[in-house]
Amino acid sequence: DVKVTQSSRYLVKRTGEKVFLECVQDMDHENMFWYRQDPGLGLRLIYFSYDVKMKEKGDIPEGYSVSREKKERFSLILESASTNQTSMYLCASSPGALGKLFFGSGTQLSVL
Amino acid sequence: SQKIEQNSEALNIQEGKTATLTCNYTNYSPAYLQWYRQDPGRGPVFLLLIRENEKEKRKERLKVTFDTTLKQSLFHITASQPADSATYLCALVGDSSASKIIFGSGTRLSIRP
C-alpha cells in the first residue's frame, strides 16, 4: 500500500531555532510537495520537487527551504523559526503523469 | 494571480439528500481538477479526478462535473450518510509533470441523521 511518512506528528520549537521536517515516500514517485494548512486558508503550497535535486517555489516559500538529495526523501527546513510558522505541515507525493497526491498524516508545528 | 474558491465554508444537510459542493477558479487553465476528502487530524485523501475535456465523472455515489467555460466544478454526493461528513477540497493541476497543484480552502460538510 502507498505510504508517505512524516517524521513527527507534533513538534514544539522555540523562535529562532532551525527546524527540519522530514518526509519519506515508498512509491518511487517523481514529484513531492510541501504544504501548510491553516484554518480558513486551506492548503498553501510552499515548495515542490519534480526530480532529485530539483525544486520549485510554491506560493509561500519565504522563510523556508527544501532539500531533495534522494528520490524518496523531501525535507522542509525552517532556517529560523518564527511564531507565524506555527501550522500543520503536510507532505505529499505523486507520480509524474496524473498528479494524484498521496499525503502524509501531517506535522503540527508550534513555534513558541 | 491564480485563485480557487470553494464558495461554502460549511454545508449542513439531511441524511439521504444530495450534497452539492462548488469550486470556482480564475487566472488558471488546469489540465485537470481533483477532489479530496479530509478528516480531522488527517491528510487529504484523493477521491476523483476529471480532465479538462471531460464534462462529468462518476464513482459510486460521487459525481463531479467540470465546466471550463464557467471555470467551475461541482461535486455531488448522492444519498448522503453521516459517514460522509468531512472537509472536501478541490485542487487544480497544470498540464506538465512539473506543475504545481493548488488547493481551495475546502468545504466542511456535515450530514445530520
mmCIF file of C-alpha atoms in Angstrom:
data_model
loop_
_atom_site.group_PDB
_atom_site.id
_atom_site.type_symbol
_atom_site.label_atom_id
_atom_site.label_comp_id
_atom_site.label_asym_id
_atom_site.label_seq_id
_atom_site.Cartn_x
_atom_site.Cartn_y
_atom_site.Cartn_z
ATOM 1 C CA ASP A 1 0.000 0.000 0.000
ATOM 2 C CA VAL A 2 1.104 3.544 -0.750
ATOM 3 C CA LYS A 3 2.821 5.290 2.111
ATOM 4 C CA VAL A 4 4.035 8.807 2.841
ATOM 5 C CA THR A 5 5.667 9.115 6.246
ATOM 6 C CA GLN A 6 6.326 12.340 8.076
ATOM 7 C CA SER A 7 8.903 12.063 10.829
ATOM 8 C CA SER A 8 6.968 13.811 13.602
ATOM 9 C CA ARG A 9 3.271 14.124 14.366
ATOM 10 C CA TYR A 10 3.737 17.000 16.826
ATOM 11 C CA LEU A 11 6.698 19.340 17.221
ATOM 12 C CA VAL A 12 7.318 22.274 19.554
ATOM 13 C CA LYS A 13 10.197 24.639 18.816
ATOM 14 C CA ARG A 14 11.478 27.988 20.023
ATOM 15 C CA THR A 15 11.635 31.167 17.958
ATOM 16 C CA GLY A 16 14.922 31.326 16.058
ATOM 17 C CA GLU A 17 15.565 27.587 16.063
ATOM 18 C CA LYS A 18 16.400 25.739 12.867
ATOM 19 C CA VAL A 19 13.707 23.161 12.183
ATOM 20 C CA PHE A 20 13.823 20.124 9.902
ATOM 21 C CA LEU A 21 10.658 18.368 8.771
ATOM 22 C CA GLU A 22 11.301 15.079 7.048
ATOM 23 C CA CYS A 23 9.117 13.230 4.584
ATOM 24 C CA VAL A 24 9.697 9.817 3.030
ATOM 25 C CA GLN A 25 7.642 8.066 0.343
ATOM 26 C CA ASP A 26 7.908 4.431 -0.674
ATOM 27 C CA MET A 27 6.213 4.637 -4.082
ATOM 28 C CA ASP A 28 9.101 5.757 -6.306
ATOM 29 C CA HIS A 29 7.138 8.924 -7.139
ATOM 30 C CA GLU A 30 8.766 11.683 -9.155
ATOM 31 C CA ASN A 31 7.005 14.613 -7.504
ATOM 32 C CA MET A 32 6.965 15.645 -3.895
ATOM 33 C CA PHE A 33 5.271 18.619 -2.250
ATOM 34 C CA TRP A 34 5.216 20.552 0.994
ATOM 35 C CA TYR A 35 2.034 22.365 2.014
ATOM 36 C CA ARG A 36 0.986 24.183 5.124
ATOM 37 C CA GLN A 37 -2.618 24.219 6.262
ATOM 38 C CA ASP A 38 -4.152 26.952 8.373
ATOM 39 C CA PRO A 39 -7.793 27.424 9.392
ATOM 40 C CA GLY A 40 -9.675 29.415 6.772
ATOM 41 C CA LEU A 41 -6.704 29.489 4.394
ATOM 42 C CA GLY A 42 -6.698 25.917 3.203
ATOM 43 C CA LEU A 43 -3.636 24.175 1.845
ATOM 44 C CA ARG A 44 -0.939 26.508 0.587
ATOM 45 C CA LEU A 45 1.991 25.232 -1.432
ATOM 46 C CA ILE A 46 5.422 26.047 -0.010
ATOM 47 C CA TYR A 47 7.760 24.151 -2.349
ATOM 48 C CA PHE A 48 7.625 21.216 -4.679
ATOM 49 C CA SER A 49 10.159 18.997 -6.377
ATOM 50 C CA TYR A 50 9.734 17.099 -9.635
ATOM 51 C CA ASP A 51 13.078 15.297 -9.538
ATOM 52 C CA VAL A 52 16.064 14.683 -7.310
ATOM 53 C CA LYS A 53 17.904 17.928 -6.562
ATOM 54 C CA MET A 54 15.206 19.893 -8.427
ATOM 55 C CA LYS A 55 12.898 22.278 -6.615
ATOM 56 C CA GLU A 56 10.357 24.920 -7.448
ATOM 57 C CA LYS A 57 8.863 27.624 -5.277
ATOM 58 C CA GLY A 58 5.225 27.412 -4.473
ATOM 59 C CA ASP A 59 3.011 30.263 -3.366
ATOM 60 C CA ILE A 60 4.568 30.927 0.055
ATOM 61 C CA PRO A 61 8.283 29.962 0.014
ATOM 62 C CA GLU A 62 9.526 32.825 2.184
ATOM 63 C CA GLY A 63 11.207 31.612 5.351
ATOM 64 C CA TYR A 64 11.515 28.057 4.079
ATOM 65 C CA SER A 65 13.970 25.983 2.095
ATOM 66 C CA VAL A 66 13.903 22.384 0.902
ATOM 67 C CA SER A 67 16.265 19.563 0.127
ATOM 68 C CA ARG A 68 15.804 16.518 -2.093
ATOM 69 C CA GLU A 69 19.017 14.518 -2.199
ATOM 70 C CA LYS A 70 17.283 11.181 -2.758
ATOM 71 C CA LYS A 71 14.128 10.421 -4.696
ATOM 72 C CA GLU A 72 12.240 9.077 -1.694
ATOM 73 C CA ARG A 73 13.033 11.885 0.749
ATOM 74 C CA PHE A 74 11.968 15.539 0.732
ATOM 75 C CA SER A 75 12.924 17.763 3.635
ATOM 76 C CA LEU A 76 11.473 21.117 4.617
ATOM 77 C CA ILE A 77 13.763 23.467 6.528
ATOM 78 C CA LEU A 78 12.812 26.481 8.585
ATOM 79 C CA GLU A 79 16.096 28.336 8.870
ATOM 80 C CA SER A 80 14.970 30.485 11.804
ATOM 81 C CA ALA A 81 11.551 29.539 13.057
ATOM 82 C CA SER A 82 9.063 32.299 13.785
ATOM 83 C CA THR A 83 5.692 32.229 15.546
ATOM 84 C CA ASN A 84 3.837 32.816 12.262
ATOM 85 C CA GLN A 85 5.165 29.474 11.059
ATOM 86 C CA THR A 86 3.040 27.679 13.615
ATOM 87 C CA SER A 87 0.885 25.475 11.396
ATOM 88 C CA MET A 88 0.029 21.994 10.180
ATOM 89 C CA TYR A 89 2.588 20.893 7.603
ATOM 90 C CA LEU A 90 1.599 18.283 5.054
ATOM 91 C CA CYS A 91 3.908 16.410 2.732
ATOM 92 C CA ALA A 92 2.620 14.719 -0.402
ATOM 93 C CA SER A 93 3.955 12.776 -3.349
ATOM 94 C CA SER A 94 2.605 11.985 -6.792
ATOM 95 C CA PRO A 95 3.627 10.071 -9.887
ATOM 96 C CA GLY A 96 4.623 12.426 -12.675
ATOM 97 C CA ALA A 97 1.797 11.715 -15.075
ATOM 98 C CA LEU A 98 -1.521 12.167 -13.282
ATOM 99 C CA GLY A 99 -0.695 14.294 -10.288
ATOM 100 C CA LYS A 100 -2.916 12.382 -7.877
ATOM 101 C CA LEU A 101 -1.468 13.255 -4.482
ATOM 102 C CA PHE A 102 -0.774 10.908 -1.609
ATOM 103 C CA PHE A 103 -0.474 12.747 1.679
ATOM 104 C CA GLY A 104 1.275 12.021 4.923
ATOM 105 C CA SER A 105 -0.546 12.426 8.232
ATOM 106 C CA GLY A 106 0.923 15.856 8.819
ATOM 107 C CA THR A 107 3.168 17.531 11.396
ATOM 108 C CA GLN A 108 1.589 20.029 13.760
ATOM 109 C CA LEU A 109 4.380 22.516 14.437
ATOM 110 C CA SER A 110 4.137 25.016 17.250
ATOM 111 C CA VAL A 111 6.729 27.788 17.440
ATOM 112 C CA LEU A 112 6.835 29.484 20.830
ATOM 113 C CA SER B 1 -2.767 35.540 -9.584
ATOM 114 C CA GLN B 2 -4.367 32.111 -9.598
ATOM 115 C CA LYS B 3 -7.328 31.769 -7.334
ATOM 116 C CA ILE B 4 -9.583 28.906 -6.276
ATOM 117 C CA GLU B 5 -12.760 29.453 -4.314
ATOM 118 C CA GLN B 6 -14.983 26.915 -2.666
ATOM 119 C CA ASN B 7 -17.968 29.060 -2.069
ATOM 120 C CA SER B 8 -19.277 27.422 1.075
ATOM 121 C CA GLU B 9 -17.110 27.192 4.136
ATOM 122 C CA ALA B 10 -19.648 24.829 5.681
ATOM 123 C CA LEU B 11 -22.648 22.890 4.440
ATOM 124 C CA ASN B 12 -25.178 21.132 6.617
ATOM 125 C CA ILE B 13 -27.694 18.765 5.069
ATOM 126 C CA GLN B 14 -30.079 15.983 5.996
ATOM 127 C CA GLU B 15 -29.090 12.353 5.577
ATOM 128 C CA GLY B 16 -30.321 10.906 2.308
ATOM 129 C CA LYS B 17 -30.218 14.202 0.432
ATOM 130 C CA THR B 18 -27.727 15.114 -2.274
ATOM 131 C CA ALA B 19 -24.842 17.330 -1.193
ATOM 132 C CA THR B 20 -23.517 19.710 -3.848
ATOM 133 C CA LEU B 21 -20.210 21.490 -3.366
ATOM 134 C CA THR B 22 -18.836 24.170 -5.693
ATOM 135 C CA CYS B 23 -15.313 25.015 -6.795
ATOM 136 C CA ASN B 24 -14.600 28.106 -8.887
ATOM 137 C CA TYR B 25 -11.254 29.249 -10.226
ATOM 138 C CA THR B 26 -9.712 32.230 -12.026
ATOM 139 C CA ASN B 27 -6.468 33.011 -13.861
ATOM 140 C CA TYR B 28 -5.668 29.353 -14.444
ATOM 141 C CA SER B 29 -6.123 26.831 -17.220
ATOM 142 C CA PRO B 30 -5.881 23.488 -15.496
ATOM 143 C CA ALA B 31 -5.326 20.258 -17.336
ATOM 144 C CA TYR B 32 -7.496 18.613 -14.746
ATOM 145 C CA LEU B 33 -9.206 19.074 -11.459
ATOM 146 C CA GLN B 34 -9.235 16.805 -8.424
ATOM 147 C CA TRP B 35 -11.382 16.383 -5.346
ATOM 148 C CA TYR B 36 -10.092 15.221 -1.971
ATOM 149 C CA ARG B 37 -11.650 14.332 1.343
ATOM 150 C CA GLN B 38 -10.012 15.335 4.631
ATOM 151 C CA ASP B 39 -10.992 14.088 8.081
ATOM 152 C CA PRO B 40 -9.918 15.999 11.219
ATOM 153 C CA GLY B 41 -6.246 15.496 12.062
ATOM 154 C CA ARG B 42 -5.531 13.548 8.867
ATOM 155 C CA GLY B 43 -4.056 14.298 5.482
ATOM 156 C CA PRO B 44 -6.382 14.664 2.488
ATOM 157 C CA VAL B 45 -7.339 11.529 0.573
ATOM 158 C CA PHE B 46 -7.850 11.543 -3.185
ATOM 159 C CA LEU B 47 -11.405 10.888 -4.419
ATOM 160 C CA LEU B 48 -11.849 11.780 -8.064
ATOM 161 C CA LEU B 49 -10.054 13.358 -10.982
ATOM 162 C CA ILE B 50 -11.661 14.953 -14.035
ATOM 163 C CA ARG B 51 -9.822 16.130 -17.159
ATOM 164 C CA GLU B 52 -10.444 19.392 -18.976
ATOM 165 C CA ASN B 53 -12.064 17.588 -21.903
ATOM 166 C CA GLU B 54 -14.445 15.619 -19.684
ATOM 167 C CA LYS B 55 -17.802 17.016 -18.650
ATOM 168 C CA GLU B 56 -18.702 14.518 -15.956
ATOM 169 C CA LYS B 57 -17.163 11.711 -13.914
ATOM 170 C CA ARG B 58 -18.839 9.265 -11.532
ATOM 171 C CA LYS B 59 -17.649 6.927 -8.819
ATOM 172 C CA GLU B 60 -20.263 5.108 -6.762
ATOM 173 C CA ARG B 61 -22.285 7.858 -5.018
ATOM 174 C CA LEU B 62 -19.942 10.614 -6.158
ATOM 175 C CA LYS B 63 -20.297 12.743 -9.277
ATOM 176 C CA VAL B 64 -18.056 15.541 -10.497
ATOM 177 C CA THR B 65 -18.699 17.987 -13.322
ATOM 178 C CA PHE B 66 -16.184 20.319 -14.928
ATOM 179 C CA ASP B 67 -17.124 23.382 -16.970
ATOM 180 C CA THR B 68 -14.029 25.103 -18.351
ATOM 181 C CA THR B 69 -16.125 27.928 -19.809
ATOM 182 C CA LEU B 70 -17.622 28.800 -16.427
ATOM 183 C CA LYS B 71 -14.332 27.825 -14.718
ATOM 184 C CA GLN B 72 -16.310 25.750 -12.264
ATOM 185 C CA SER B 73 -16.536 22.235 -10.896
ATOM 186 C CA LEU B 74 -19.469 20.770 -8.978
ATOM 187 C CA PHE B 75 -19.060 17.824 -6.618
ATOM 188 C CA HIS B 76 -22.147 15.817 -5.718
ATOM 189 C CA ILE B 77 -22.675 13.145 -3.076
ATOM 190 C CA THR B 78 -25.977 11.381 -3.587
ATOM 191 C CA ALA B 79 -27.855 9.534 -0.825
ATOM 192 C CA SER B 80 -25.607 11.233 1.719
ATOM 193 C CA GLN B 81 -24.732 9.493 5.002
ATOM 194 C CA PRO B 82 -23.356 10.773 8.318
ATOM 195 C CA ALA B 83 -20.081 8.988 7.417
ATOM 196 C CA ASP B 84 -19.719 11.413 4.509
ATOM 197 C CA SER B 85 -19.179 14.243 6.997
ATOM 198 C CA ALA B 86 -15.721 15.675 6.334
ATOM 199 C CA THR B 87 -13.977 18.585 4.661
ATOM 200 C CA TYR B 88 -13.837 18.370 0.874
ATOM 201 C CA LEU B 89 -11.106 20.093 -1.102
ATOM 202 C CA CYS B 90 -10.785 20.805 -4.791
ATOM 203 C CA ALA B 91 -7.397 21.070 -6.455
ATOM 204 C CA LEU B 92 -6.208 22.314 -9.838
ATOM 205 C CA VAL B 93 -3.393 20.626 -11.727
ATOM 206 C CA GLY B 94 -1.436 22.063 -14.649
ATOM 207 C CA ASP B 95 -0.528 20.279 -17.837
ATOM 208 C CA SER B 96 3.060 19.333 -17.223
ATOM 209 C CA SER B 97 4.686 16.865 -14.909
ATOM 210 C CA ALA B 98 6.405 19.747 -13.165
ATOM 211 C CA SER B 99 3.189 21.613 -12.441
ATOM 212 C CA LYS B 100 2.271 22.725 -9.018
ATOM 213 C CA ILE B 101 -1.042 21.565 -7.585
ATOM 214 C CA ILE B 102 -3.062 24.257 -5.850
ATOM 215 C CA PHE B 103 -5.991 23.763 -3.484
ATOM 216 C CA GLY B 104 -9.147 25.543 -2.488
ATOM 217 C CA SER B 105 -9.767 26.233 1.189
ATOM 218 C CA GLY B 106 -12.321 23.442 1.473
ATOM 219 C CA THR B 107 -15.973 22.989 2.379
ATOM 220 C CA ARG B 108 -16.847 21.356 5.688
ATOM 221 C CA LEU B 109 -19.784 19.053 5.065
ATOM 222 C CA SER B 110 -21.984 17.830 7.912
ATOM 223 C CA ILE B 111 -24.670 15.218 7.325
ATOM 224 C CA ARG B 112 -27.218 15.075 10.111
ATOM 225 C CA PRO B 113 -29.165 11.859 10.768
#
